[in-house]
Amino acid sequence: MKRLAWGMLIGIVAIAISSVLAFYVVPLWTGARLPLRSVAGEWVTVHFPAGSPVAEDPLRYIADREEELAALARTVGVARAELPARINLFVHNSEAGLGAILAQRTNPRVTLVFRAAVDVIFGEDTRVPFIQLIGDFAIGENHSRLLRHGIIEYIRAQGRNHHLPVAALPPVLHLRLEEMLALDGRFPLTHYQLFNSPHAAAAIAGLDGLAQLSELQRRVDPDLMNMAVSFVAFLSERFGGPERLIKLWRAGSVAANVQAVYGHSLAELDQAWKERLAAFGPRDEGWAAARGRGLIRVGRLDEALSLLTFAHDDHSAGGALAGEIAREIGWINLLAGEWGEARRQFRQAHAVGVDTSRELRHAELFADWETAEAGSVRIHRAPGLSTDPAPLRELAIAHDGHLQWMRDRMALDATSFPDRAIIFLGAAGEGGIATDLRAGIVAVATPQDVDRSLAELVAFHLWRDQTLSPILRAGLIRYISAPQEDHLARLRNLLRTEAWIPLWLLDFSNFPARYVEPQAASMVAYLLENYDVSKFHTLWQITSPLGGGRSIDIAMAMIYGYTRRGLDEHLRRSWF
C-alpha cells in the first residue's frame, strides 16, 4: 500500500510538472523548432516567424490585440479574471506554418494546456479566435458549429442587417431551427478549434488535414451560414444583447441551453424568428439584390432577371448596391450564353467598385463557345470539342427528352426544380465554371458525361437534403441515367451467378464500383417498378440528415417491410 501511495504521489507530481513545462517551455521549444520569435506583452505573448509583418513592430501588434481582446470581453460581459492570465498567440503567414505547428503537438496533455493559445494566419480577423477563447474559458465548450458561427459573426458585425439576406431567400431554401441543427456538421472547424481542441489530433498530419478543412469551408452553404447569424441576431435583439447570448456557449445541447437562457423552446423561437423575417420586403434597400441572388441559387433565372432588371431601372439603387445588381444580371446573361451582355454588366459593376474580375475571366473564356437551347435544357459547347456533325440544337433536344423522362419517372414537379438545366460541355478543369446542382448548372468534360450528370441533377432535387446512403444514391443515378437497360433482367441473371453480392453486404468500401453500381441500380429499379414512387421519395427523405439520417436498412424496413437481407430472400423465393 505504501508503494502504491508513493507511486500515485510521484505520478501526480509528474503530471503537474509536465503541465507546467507544457505551459511555459513548450511554446519556446516549439518556437525554436520552427523557428518563431517570441515577444511578451502584459497579457499576450506573440510567437511569429522571421520576415513576418508582425516583426516590424511586435509591441504595437500586441497592444492592439490586447485592446481588441479586452473590448470583446467587455462587449459580452466577461471579466478579465475569467480569462487566462497569459495567452499565447501564434501568428504565421500561411497554412504551411499552421501545419508545421500542429504537426509538432502530439502530447494530449499539451493539447489541453494549449487551450490557452490562439492561432491565426496573419491578416485574418483575430476577433474570431478571441471570441471562441472567451466563450470556451468564461462559459464552457459548446460543440455546435452552427451556434459558434452565428455568435462570432454577429459580434463581429453588430451594425449589419443580418436578416435581409435570409428574408429574401426563396421558400425552398428556408429551414426550421431543428433542420438547421441537423446540418450542424456542415459548418467547418476553424483554425482555433483545430489548434485548441481534441480536433488538433486530426490535423497532426499537417497540410492534408488543412486542405480538407479548406475544402469543407468552400462546400458550406452560404445560405445556411446566413440563417445561423440571423437567428443569433434575433436572439440578441429580442432578449438583451450579447451578454446573454454568450451564455449559450456553455456545454450542452442548443435546445437545452436556449430554454435555460431565454425560457423558450426552439419551436417557439423559430416561429418568432420567422415573423421577424416576414417584416422585410421589397421596400428595404438591398432586398431586390438579395432576392435575385437567392433565385439564381435555385435556378429560377427568368424570375430573377425580371426582378433585378426592375430594381436596376428603378434608379433607387446606387453605388455598390447598383454594382451588385449589375453583377447578378451579368451572371444570368452568362448562364444564358449572352456573352457580350454579360461582359457589359460585369464591367459596369466593376466601375462602381464591385470586384467582378472572376466573372470577367469567365465571360472571356466562353466568348467563342457555341450555345443552343431546347425545352428545359441549354447547352454551351467549347469550340472544337466534338467531331459529331449533328447540330448542337439536336443534342439539346435529345438531352431535354431524357431530362423530362427522368423528372416524370421520379415525379418531380416544377416548383422543386430549376427553370432549365444549363450544361457547359467541355468546361471541366482549371478556370472553368463549377457544377452547381441546386442552380441547375452542370459542367462536364465530354459528351459521355452528360447523361450521368443530368441524373445527378435530378437526384439532387428529390429532397431538400441528400440521402446519406451511397448505395441508394449510386443506384438511383445509374438507374435513371440508363433507361435503355433492363435492370430487372440483370437482377434475375445476377441472382443465378456467383457474381451476385448479397444486398446486405453491398458496400463501396468492400467491393469496386463496377460491381456495386449495377446491382444497386437493379435494387432501386425493383423498388421503383413494384411500388409507388412516393415510397421511394420517403426512403430518400428519411435517409437524409433533415429526415433523421436513418440507415438504409432501417428506412426500408419502415417503408417496404423488409431490410436489404429481407429483400434478397424475398427475390430468391419469388423468382426461383
Coordinates of C-alpha atoms in Angstrom, one line a residue:
M1 CA 0.0 0.0 0.0
K2 CA 2.8 2.4 0.9
R3 CA 4.5 1.7 -2.5
L4 CA 1.2 2.3 -4.2
A5 CA 0.7 5.6 -2.4
W6 CA 4.2 6.7 -3.3
G7 CA 3.6 5.7 -6.9
M8 CA 0.4 7.7 -7.1
L9 CA 2.1 10.7 -5.5
I10 CA 5.0 10.5 -7.9
G11 CA 2.6 10.3 -10.8
I12 CA 0.6 13.3 -9.7
V13 CA 3.8 15.3 -9.3
A14 CA 5.0 14.2 -12.7
I15 CA 1.7 15.3 -14.3
A16 CA 1.9 18.7 -12.5
I17 CA 5.5 19.2 -13.7
S18 CA 4.6 18.2 -17.2
S19 CA 1.7 20.6 -17.2
V20 CA 3.9 23.5 -16.0
L21 CA 6.6 22.6 -18.6
A22 CA 3.9 22.4 -21.3
F23 CA 2.6 25.8 -20.5
Y24 CA 5.9 27.6 -20.1
V25 CA 8.5 25.6 -22.0
V26 CA 6.7 24.0 -24.9
P27 CA 5.8 27.4 -26.6
L28 CA 9.5 28.3 -26.5
W29 CA 10.6 24.8 -27.7
T30 CA 8.1 25.0 -30.5
G31 CA 9.4 28.4 -31.5
A32 CA 12.9 27.0 -31.5
R33 CA 11.9 24.3 -33.9
L34 CA 10.0 26.3 -36.5
P35 CA 11.7 28.8 -35.7
L36 CA 9.5 31.5 -34.2
R37 CA 10.4 34.7 -32.4
S38 CA 8.5 35.4 -29.1
V39 CA 7.7 38.8 -27.7
A40 CA 5.6 39.2 -24.4
G41 CA 3.2 41.9 -23.6
E42 CA 1.1 42.5 -20.4
W43 CA -1.4 39.8 -21.3
V44 CA -0.4 38.3 -24.7
T45 CA 2.8 36.6 -25.8
V46 CA 3.1 36.6 -29.6
H47 CA 5.1 33.9 -31.5
F48 CA 5.8 34.8 -35.1
P49 CA 8.2 33.8 -37.9
A50 CA 11.1 35.8 -39.3
G51 CA 10.1 38.1 -42.0
S52 CA 6.5 38.4 -40.7
P53 CA 4.9 41.9 -40.8
V54 CA 4.5 41.5 -37.0
A55 CA 8.3 41.7 -36.7
E56 CA 8.2 45.3 -37.8
D57 CA 6.6 46.4 -34.5
P58 CA 5.6 43.4 -32.3
L59 CA 4.8 45.6 -29.3
R60 CA 2.3 47.7 -31.3
Y61 CA 0.8 44.5 -32.6
I62 CA 0.5 43.1 -29.1
A63 CA -1.1 46.3 -27.7
D64 CA -3.7 46.3 -30.5
R65 CA -4.5 42.6 -29.8
E66 CA -4.8 43.1 -26.1
E67 CA -7.1 46.1 -26.5
E68 CA -9.2 44.1 -29.1
L69 CA -9.5 41.2 -26.6
A70 CA -10.4 43.4 -23.7
A71 CA -13.1 45.2 -25.8
L72 CA -14.6 41.9 -26.8
A73 CA -14.7 40.8 -23.2
R74 CA -16.5 44.0 -22.2
T75 CA -19.0 43.5 -25.1
V76 CA -20.1 40.1 -23.9
G77 CA -19.9 41.0 -20.2
V78 CA -16.9 38.8 -19.3
A79 CA -14.3 39.9 -16.7
R80 CA -10.6 39.6 -17.5
A81 CA -10.2 37.4 -14.4
E82 CA -12.3 34.8 -16.1
L83 CA -9.8 34.5 -18.9
P84 CA -6.3 33.0 -18.9
A85 CA -3.6 35.1 -17.2
R86 CA -1.3 34.6 -20.2
I87 CA -2.4 34.0 -23.8
N88 CA 0.0 32.6 -26.4
L89 CA -0.8 34.0 -29.8
F90 CA 0.8 32.1 -32.7
V91 CA 1.0 34.1 -35.9
H92 CA 2.1 32.7 -39.3
N93 CA 1.9 33.7 -42.9
S94 CA 0.5 30.6 -44.5
E95 CA -1.4 27.3 -43.8
A96 CA 2.0 25.6 -44.1
G97 CA 3.0 27.4 -40.9
L98 CA -0.1 26.2 -39.2
G99 CA 0.5 22.7 -40.4
A100 CA 4.1 22.8 -39.0
I101 CA 2.9 24.0 -35.6
L102 CA 0.1 21.4 -35.4
A103 CA 2.4 18.6 -36.6
Q104 CA 4.7 19.0 -33.5
R105 CA 1.9 18.9 -30.9
T106 CA 1.5 15.2 -30.3
N107 CA 1.1 15.1 -26.5
P108 CA -2.6 15.1 -25.4
R109 CA -1.7 16.9 -22.2
V110 CA -0.1 19.7 -24.1
T111 CA -3.2 19.9 -26.3
L112 CA -5.3 20.6 -23.2
V113 CA -2.9 23.1 -21.8
F114 CA -2.8 24.9 -25.2
R115 CA -6.5 25.8 -24.9
A116 CA -4.9 29.0 -23.6
A117 CA -3.3 29.6 -27.0
V118 CA -4.7 31.3 -30.1
D119 CA -3.6 30.6 -33.6
V120 CA -4.0 33.0 -36.5
I121 CA -2.8 33.4 -40.1
F122 CA -1.5 36.9 -40.4
G123 CA -4.2 39.2 -41.9
E124 CA -7.0 37.1 -40.5
D125 CA -9.5 38.9 -38.2
T126 CA -8.2 37.9 -34.8
R127 CA -11.7 38.6 -33.2
V128 CA -12.8 35.2 -34.5
P129 CA -10.4 33.1 -32.3
F130 CA -10.7 35.7 -29.5
I131 CA -14.5 35.3 -29.3
Q132 CA -14.0 31.5 -29.2
L133 CA -11.4 31.8 -26.5
I134 CA -13.7 34.0 -24.4
G135 CA -16.6 31.6 -24.8
D136 CA -14.6 28.4 -24.1
F137 CA -12.9 29.8 -20.9
A138 CA -15.5 32.0 -19.4
I139 CA -18.6 29.9 -20.2
G140 CA -17.7 26.4 -21.4
E141 CA -17.3 24.5 -24.6
N142 CA -20.4 24.1 -26.7
H143 CA -19.6 22.0 -29.7
S144 CA -22.3 23.2 -32.0
R145 CA -20.5 24.7 -35.0
L146 CA -23.7 26.5 -36.1
L147 CA -24.0 28.3 -32.8
R148 CA -20.3 29.2 -32.8
H149 CA -20.5 30.6 -36.3
G150 CA -23.7 32.6 -35.6
I151 CA -22.4 34.2 -32.4
I152 CA -19.0 35.0 -33.8
E153 CA -20.3 36.6 -37.0
Y154 CA -23.0 38.6 -35.1
I155 CA -20.5 40.0 -32.6
R156 CA -18.0 40.9 -35.4
A157 CA -20.6 43.0 -37.2
Q158 CA -23.5 44.0 -34.9
G159 CA -24.4 47.0 -37.1
R160 CA -25.2 45.0 -40.2
N161 CA -28.7 43.9 -41.2
H162 CA -28.3 40.1 -40.8
H163 CA -31.9 39.4 -41.5
L164 CA -32.3 40.8 -45.0
P165 CA -30.3 38.1 -46.9
V166 CA -32.4 35.4 -45.2
A167 CA -35.7 37.1 -45.5
A168 CA -35.1 37.4 -49.3
L169 CA -34.4 33.7 -49.8
P170 CA -36.9 31.7 -51.9
P171 CA -39.1 29.5 -49.7
V172 CA -37.4 26.3 -50.8
L173 CA -34.2 27.4 -49.1
H174 CA -35.8 28.3 -45.7
L175 CA -35.1 25.9 -42.9
R176 CA -36.6 25.4 -39.5
L177 CA -34.2 25.6 -36.5
E178 CA -34.4 21.9 -35.9
E179 CA -33.4 21.3 -39.6
M180 CA -30.5 23.8 -39.2
L181 CA -29.2 21.9 -36.2
A182 CA -29.5 18.6 -38.2
L183 CA -27.0 20.1 -40.6
D184 CA -24.6 21.3 -37.9
G185 CA -21.8 19.2 -39.2
R186 CA -21.7 21.1 -42.4
F187 CA -20.1 24.1 -40.6
P188 CA -16.3 24.0 -40.8
L189 CA -13.9 23.7 -37.9
T190 CA -12.0 26.9 -37.5
H191 CA -8.2 27.1 -37.1
Y192 CA -8.8 27.9 -33.4
Q193 CA -10.8 24.7 -32.9
L194 CA -8.1 22.7 -34.7
F195 CA -5.4 24.2 -32.6
N196 CA -7.1 24.2 -29.2
S197 CA -9.3 21.2 -29.0
P198 CA -9.2 17.4 -29.5
H199 CA -9.6 18.1 -33.2
A200 CA -5.9 19.1 -33.2
A201 CA -5.1 15.4 -33.3
A202 CA -6.9 15.1 -36.7
A203 CA -4.7 17.9 -38.1
I204 CA -1.4 16.5 -36.8
A205 CA -0.9 15.1 -40.4
G206 CA -0.3 18.7 -41.4
L207 CA -1.2 20.1 -44.7
D208 CA -3.5 17.2 -45.8
G209 CA -5.8 18.0 -42.8
L210 CA -5.7 21.7 -43.6
A211 CA -6.6 21.1 -47.2
Q212 CA -9.6 19.1 -46.1
L213 CA -10.6 21.9 -43.8
S214 CA -10.3 24.5 -46.6
E215 CA -12.4 22.2 -48.9
L216 CA -15.1 21.9 -46.3
Q217 CA -15.1 25.7 -45.9
R218 CA -15.8 26.0 -49.7
R219 CA -18.6 23.5 -49.5
V220 CA -20.6 25.2 -46.7
D221 CA -23.9 26.6 -47.9
P222 CA -23.7 30.4 -47.5
D223 CA -27.5 30.5 -47.0
L224 CA -27.2 28.1 -44.1
M225 CA -24.4 30.3 -42.6
N226 CA -26.6 33.4 -43.1
M227 CA -29.5 31.7 -41.3
A228 CA -27.4 30.9 -38.3
V229 CA -26.3 34.6 -37.9
S230 CA -29.8 35.9 -38.5
F231 CA -31.2 33.6 -35.7
V232 CA -28.4 34.7 -33.3
A233 CA -29.1 38.4 -34.2
F234 CA -32.8 37.8 -33.5
L235 CA -32.0 36.4 -30.0
S236 CA -29.7 39.3 -29.2
E237 CA -32.2 42.0 -30.4
R238 CA -35.2 40.5 -28.6
F239 CA -33.7 39.2 -25.4
G240 CA -31.0 41.6 -24.2
G241 CA -27.8 41.7 -26.3
P242 CA -24.6 39.7 -26.4
E243 CA -24.2 39.5 -22.6
R244 CA -27.0 36.8 -22.5
L245 CA -26.0 35.5 -25.9
I246 CA -22.6 34.3 -24.8
K247 CA -24.2 32.2 -22.1
L248 CA -25.3 29.8 -24.9
W249 CA -21.7 28.9 -25.3
R250 CA -21.8 26.5 -22.3
A251 CA -21.7 22.8 -22.8
G252 CA -24.9 21.0 -23.7
S253 CA -27.5 20.8 -26.5
V254 CA -28.5 24.0 -28.2
A255 CA -32.2 23.3 -27.4
A256 CA -31.5 22.9 -23.7
N257 CA -29.3 26.0 -23.5
V258 CA -31.8 28.2 -25.3
Q259 CA -34.5 27.0 -23.0
A260 CA -32.3 27.7 -19.9
V261 CA -31.1 31.1 -21.0
Y262 CA -34.2 32.5 -22.7
G263 CA -37.0 30.4 -21.3
H264 CA -38.4 29.4 -24.7
S265 CA -38.3 26.3 -26.8
L266 CA -36.8 26.1 -30.2
A267 CA -40.2 25.8 -31.8
E268 CA -41.4 29.0 -30.1
L269 CA -38.3 30.9 -31.1
D270 CA -38.4 29.5 -34.6
Q271 CA -42.0 30.9 -35.0
A272 CA -41.0 34.3 -33.6
W273 CA -37.9 34.5 -35.8
K274 CA -39.9 33.7 -38.9
E275 CA -42.3 36.5 -38.0
R276 CA -39.3 38.9 -37.7
L277 CA -38.1 37.9 -41.2
A278 CA -41.5 38.4 -42.6
A279 CA -41.3 42.1 -41.8
F280 CA -38.7 42.6 -44.6
G281 CA -39.7 43.1 -48.2
P282 CA -39.2 45.0 -51.5
R283 CA -39.3 48.3 -49.7
D284 CA -36.0 47.6 -47.9
E285 CA -32.8 48.7 -49.7
G286 CA -30.9 45.7 -50.9
W287 CA -33.8 43.3 -50.8
A288 CA -34.1 43.0 -54.6
A289 CA -30.4 42.2 -55.0
A290 CA -30.6 39.6 -52.2
R291 CA -33.8 38.1 -53.6
G292 CA -32.4 37.9 -57.1
R293 CA -29.3 36.2 -55.8
G294 CA -31.4 33.7 -53.9
L295 CA -33.5 33.0 -57.0
I296 CA -30.3 32.4 -59.1
R297 CA -29.1 30.0 -56.5
V298 CA -32.1 27.8 -57.1
G299 CA -32.1 28.2 -60.9
R300 CA -35.1 30.4 -61.2
L301 CA -33.3 32.6 -63.7
D302 CA -36.3 34.1 -65.5
E303 CA -37.9 35.4 -62.3
A304 CA -34.5 36.6 -61.0
L305 CA -33.8 38.6 -64.2
S306 CA -37.2 40.3 -64.1
L307 CA -36.8 41.4 -60.5
L308 CA -33.2 42.5 -60.9
T309 CA -33.9 44.4 -64.1
F310 CA -36.7 46.3 -62.4
A311 CA -34.5 47.2 -59.5
H312 CA -31.7 48.3 -61.8
D313 CA -34.0 50.5 -63.9
D314 CA -35.7 52.0 -60.8
H315 CA -32.6 54.1 -60.2
S316 CA -33.2 53.7 -56.4
A317 CA -30.1 51.8 -56.0
G318 CA -26.7 53.5 -56.2
G319 CA -23.0 52.8 -55.7
A320 CA -22.1 49.3 -54.5
L321 CA -25.7 48.1 -54.5
A322 CA -26.1 49.0 -58.1
G323 CA -22.9 47.2 -58.8
E324 CA -24.1 44.1 -57.1
I325 CA -27.3 44.1 -59.1
A326 CA -25.3 44.5 -62.3
R327 CA -23.1 41.6 -61.3
E328 CA -26.1 39.3 -60.8
I329 CA -27.7 40.4 -64.1
G330 CA -24.4 39.7 -65.8
W331 CA -24.2 36.3 -64.3
I332 CA -27.7 35.4 -65.6
N333 CA -26.6 36.6 -69.1
L334 CA -23.5 34.4 -68.8
L335 CA -25.6 31.4 -68.0
A336 CA -27.9 32.2 -70.9
G337 CA -25.0 32.4 -73.3
E338 CA -25.3 36.2 -73.9
W339 CA -21.5 36.7 -73.6
G340 CA -21.4 40.3 -74.8
E341 CA -24.2 41.5 -72.4
A342 CA -22.6 39.6 -69.6
R343 CA -19.2 41.4 -70.1
R344 CA -21.0 44.7 -70.3
Q345 CA -22.8 44.2 -66.9
F346 CA -19.6 42.9 -65.2
R347 CA -17.7 45.9 -66.4
Q348 CA -20.5 48.2 -65.2
A349 CA -20.3 46.6 -61.7
H350 CA -16.5 46.8 -61.7
A351 CA -16.7 50.5 -62.5
V352 CA -18.6 51.2 -59.2
G353 CA -16.2 49.2 -57.0
V354 CA -17.6 45.6 -57.1
D355 CA -14.9 43.1 -57.8
T356 CA -16.0 41.1 -60.9
S357 CA -12.6 40.0 -62.1
R358 CA -13.5 36.3 -61.8
E359 CA -16.8 36.8 -63.7
L360 CA -15.0 38.8 -66.5
R361 CA -12.5 35.9 -66.8
H362 CA -15.4 33.5 -67.3
A363 CA -17.0 35.8 -69.9
E364 CA -13.8 35.9 -71.8
L365 CA -13.4 32.1 -71.5
F366 CA -16.8 31.4 -73.1
A367 CA -16.7 34.2 -75.7
D368 CA -16.4 31.9 -78.7
W369 CA -18.5 28.9 -77.3
E370 CA -21.4 27.6 -79.3
T371 CA -24.8 27.7 -77.5
A372 CA -28.3 26.2 -78.1
E373 CA -31.5 25.8 -76.1
A374 CA -34.3 23.2 -76.4
G375 CA -37.2 22.9 -73.8
S376 CA -35.6 22.8 -70.4
V377 CA -32.0 22.3 -71.5
R378 CA -29.4 24.9 -72.6
I379 CA -26.0 23.6 -73.8
H380 CA -22.8 25.6 -74.2
R381 CA -20.1 23.7 -76.0
A382 CA -16.4 24.5 -76.2
P383 CA -15.2 25.1 -79.8
G384 CA -13.7 22.0 -81.4
L385 CA -14.9 19.7 -78.6
S386 CA -16.9 17.3 -80.8
T387 CA -16.5 16.0 -84.3
D388 CA -20.2 15.0 -84.3
P389 CA -21.7 16.7 -87.4
A390 CA -25.1 16.9 -85.6
P391 CA -26.1 20.5 -84.8
L392 CA -25.9 21.4 -81.1
R393 CA -29.6 22.1 -81.0
E394 CA -30.3 18.4 -81.9
L395 CA -28.1 17.4 -79.0
A396 CA -30.1 19.8 -76.7
I397 CA -33.4 18.3 -77.9
A398 CA -32.1 14.7 -77.1
H399 CA -31.0 15.7 -73.6
D400 CA -34.2 17.6 -73.0
G401 CA -36.2 14.5 -73.8
H402 CA -34.1 12.4 -71.4
L403 CA -34.3 15.0 -68.7
Q404 CA -38.1 15.2 -69.0
W405 CA -38.3 11.4 -68.8
M406 CA -36.2 11.4 -65.6
R407 CA -38.3 14.1 -64.0
D408 CA -41.5 12.4 -64.8
R409 CA -40.2 9.0 -63.7
M410 CA -39.3 10.5 -60.3
A411 CA -42.5 12.6 -60.1
L412 CA -40.7 15.9 -59.7
D413 CA -42.9 19.0 -60.1
A414 CA -41.7 22.3 -61.5
T415 CA -41.6 24.0 -58.1
S416 CA -38.8 21.8 -56.9
F417 CA -36.6 22.1 -60.0
P418 CA -34.7 24.9 -61.8
D419 CA -36.1 26.6 -64.8
R420 CA -33.7 24.7 -67.0
A421 CA -30.6 22.6 -66.9
I422 CA -27.5 24.5 -68.1
I423 CA -24.8 22.3 -69.5
F424 CA -21.3 23.6 -70.0
L425 CA -19.8 20.9 -72.3
G426 CA -16.0 21.0 -72.1
A427 CA -15.9 23.3 -69.1
A428 CA -14.2 20.9 -66.6
G429 CA -10.7 21.9 -65.5
E430 CA -8.9 24.9 -64.1
G431 CA -10.6 28.2 -64.6
G432 CA -13.8 26.6 -65.8
I433 CA -17.3 27.0 -64.3
A434 CA -18.2 24.8 -61.4
T435 CA -21.2 22.4 -61.2
D436 CA -24.0 23.7 -59.0
L437 CA -26.8 21.2 -58.9
R438 CA -29.0 23.4 -56.8
A439 CA -28.9 26.1 -59.6
G440 CA -29.2 23.5 -62.4
I441 CA -25.6 24.1 -63.6
V442 CA -23.7 21.1 -64.9
A443 CA -20.1 21.3 -66.0
V444 CA -18.8 18.2 -67.9
A445 CA -15.7 17.4 -69.8
T446 CA -17.1 15.1 -72.6
P447 CA -20.5 14.4 -74.2
Q448 CA -20.4 10.9 -72.5
D449 CA -20.6 12.6 -69.1
V450 CA -23.9 14.5 -69.7
D451 CA -26.5 11.8 -69.0
R452 CA -25.0 10.8 -65.7
S453 CA -24.6 14.5 -64.7
L454 CA -28.3 15.2 -65.5
A455 CA -29.2 12.1 -63.4
E456 CA -27.2 13.6 -60.5
L457 CA -29.1 16.8 -61.0
V458 CA -32.5 15.0 -60.8
A459 CA -31.4 13.0 -57.8
F460 CA -30.2 16.2 -56.0
H461 CA -33.7 17.7 -56.3
L462 CA -35.6 14.8 -54.9
W463 CA -35.4 16.2 -51.4
R464 CA -34.2 19.4 -49.7
D465 CA -31.2 17.4 -48.4
Q466 CA -29.3 14.4 -49.8
T467 CA -29.6 10.8 -48.7
L468 CA -26.7 9.6 -46.6
S469 CA -26.8 6.2 -48.3
P470 CA -24.2 6.0 -51.1
I471 CA -25.8 2.7 -52.3
L472 CA -29.2 4.4 -52.7
R473 CA -27.7 7.5 -54.4
A474 CA -25.4 5.5 -56.8
G475 CA -28.3 3.0 -57.6
L476 CA -30.8 5.8 -58.5
I477 CA -28.3 7.7 -60.6
R478 CA -27.3 4.6 -62.5
Y479 CA -31.0 3.6 -63.0
I480 CA -32.3 6.9 -64.4
S481 CA -29.2 7.7 -66.4
A482 CA -29.6 4.5 -68.4
P483 CA -33.3 3.9 -69.2
Q484 CA -32.4 1.7 -72.1
E485 CA -31.0 -1.0 -69.8
D486 CA -33.2 -3.8 -68.4
H487 CA -32.2 -3.5 -64.8
L488 CA -34.6 -6.2 -63.5
A489 CA -33.4 -8.7 -66.1
R490 CA -29.8 -8.1 -64.8
L491 CA -31.1 -8.6 -61.3
R492 CA -32.5 -12.0 -62.2
N493 CA -29.3 -13.0 -64.0
L494 CA -27.1 -11.9 -61.2
L495 CA -29.1 -14.0 -58.7
R496 CA -28.2 -17.1 -60.7
T497 CA -24.5 -16.5 -60.8
E498 CA -21.6 -16.3 -58.3
A499 CA -21.2 -12.6 -59.3
W500 CA -24.2 -11.8 -57.0
I501 CA -23.3 -9.8 -53.9
P502 CA -25.8 -10.3 -51.1
L503 CA -27.7 -7.0 -50.9
W504 CA -27.0 -6.6 -47.2
L505 CA -23.2 -6.7 -48.0
L506 CA -23.4 -4.2 -50.8
D507 CA -20.9 -1.6 -49.9
F508 CA -18.4 0.5 -51.9
S509 CA -15.8 0.1 -49.1
N510 CA -15.8 -3.7 -49.7
F511 CA -16.4 -4.0 -53.5
P512 CA -15.4 -2.0 -56.6
A513 CA -17.9 0.4 -58.0
R514 CA -18.2 -1.6 -61.3
Y515 CA -19.8 -4.4 -59.2
V516 CA -21.8 -2.3 -56.7
E517 CA -23.4 0.3 -59.0
P518 CA -25.2 -2.1 -61.4
Q519 CA -26.6 -4.2 -58.6
A520 CA -27.6 -1.1 -56.6
A521 CA -29.4 0.2 -59.7
S522 CA -31.2 -3.2 -60.0
M523 CA -32.3 -2.9 -56.4
V524 CA -33.6 0.7 -57.0
A525 CA -35.3 -0.5 -60.2
Y526 CA -37.2 -3.2 -58.2
L527 CA -38.3 -0.7 -55.6
L528 CA -39.5 1.8 -58.2
E529 CA -41.2 -0.6 -60.5
N530 CA -43.0 -2.6 -57.9
Y531 CA -44.1 0.2 -55.6
D532 CA -45.4 3.7 -55.9
V533 CA -42.7 6.3 -56.5
S534 CA -43.8 8.2 -53.3
K535 CA -42.4 5.4 -51.2
F536 CA -39.0 5.9 -52.8
H537 CA -39.3 9.6 -52.1
T538 CA -39.9 8.8 -48.4
L539 CA -36.9 6.4 -48.4
W540 CA -34.7 9.2 -49.8
Q541 CA -36.0 11.7 -47.3
I542 CA -35.6 9.7 -44.1
T543 CA -32.1 8.6 -45.0
S544 CA -31.1 12.3 -45.3
P545 CA -29.9 14.4 -42.4
L546 CA -33.0 16.5 -42.5
G547 CA -35.2 13.4 -42.4
G548 CA -33.5 11.8 -39.5
G549 CA -30.5 10.2 -41.1
R550 CA -31.7 6.6 -40.7
S551 CA -29.7 3.8 -42.2
I552 CA -31.0 2.3 -45.5
D553 CA -32.0 -1.0 -43.8
I554 CA -34.0 0.7 -41.0
A555 CA -35.6 3.0 -43.6
M556 CA -36.5 0.1 -45.9
A557 CA -38.0 -1.9 -43.0
M558 CA -40.2 1.2 -42.1
I559 CA -41.4 1.7 -45.7
Y560 CA -41.4 -1.6 -47.5
G561 CA -41.5 -4.0 -44.6
Y562 CA -38.1 -5.6 -45.2
T563 CA -34.4 -4.8 -44.9
R564 CA -31.9 -5.5 -47.7
R565 CA -31.4 -9.0 -46.4
G566 CA -35.2 -9.5 -46.4
L567 CA -35.4 -8.2 -50.0
D568 CA -32.7 -10.6 -51.0
E569 CA -34.5 -13.6 -49.5
H570 CA -37.8 -12.4 -51.0
L571 CA -36.4 -12.2 -54.5
R572 CA -34.9 -15.7 -54.3
R573 CA -38.3 -17.1 -53.1
S574 CA -40.3 -15.2 -55.7
W575 CA -38.2 -15.9 -58.7
F576 CA -36.6 -19.3 -58.2

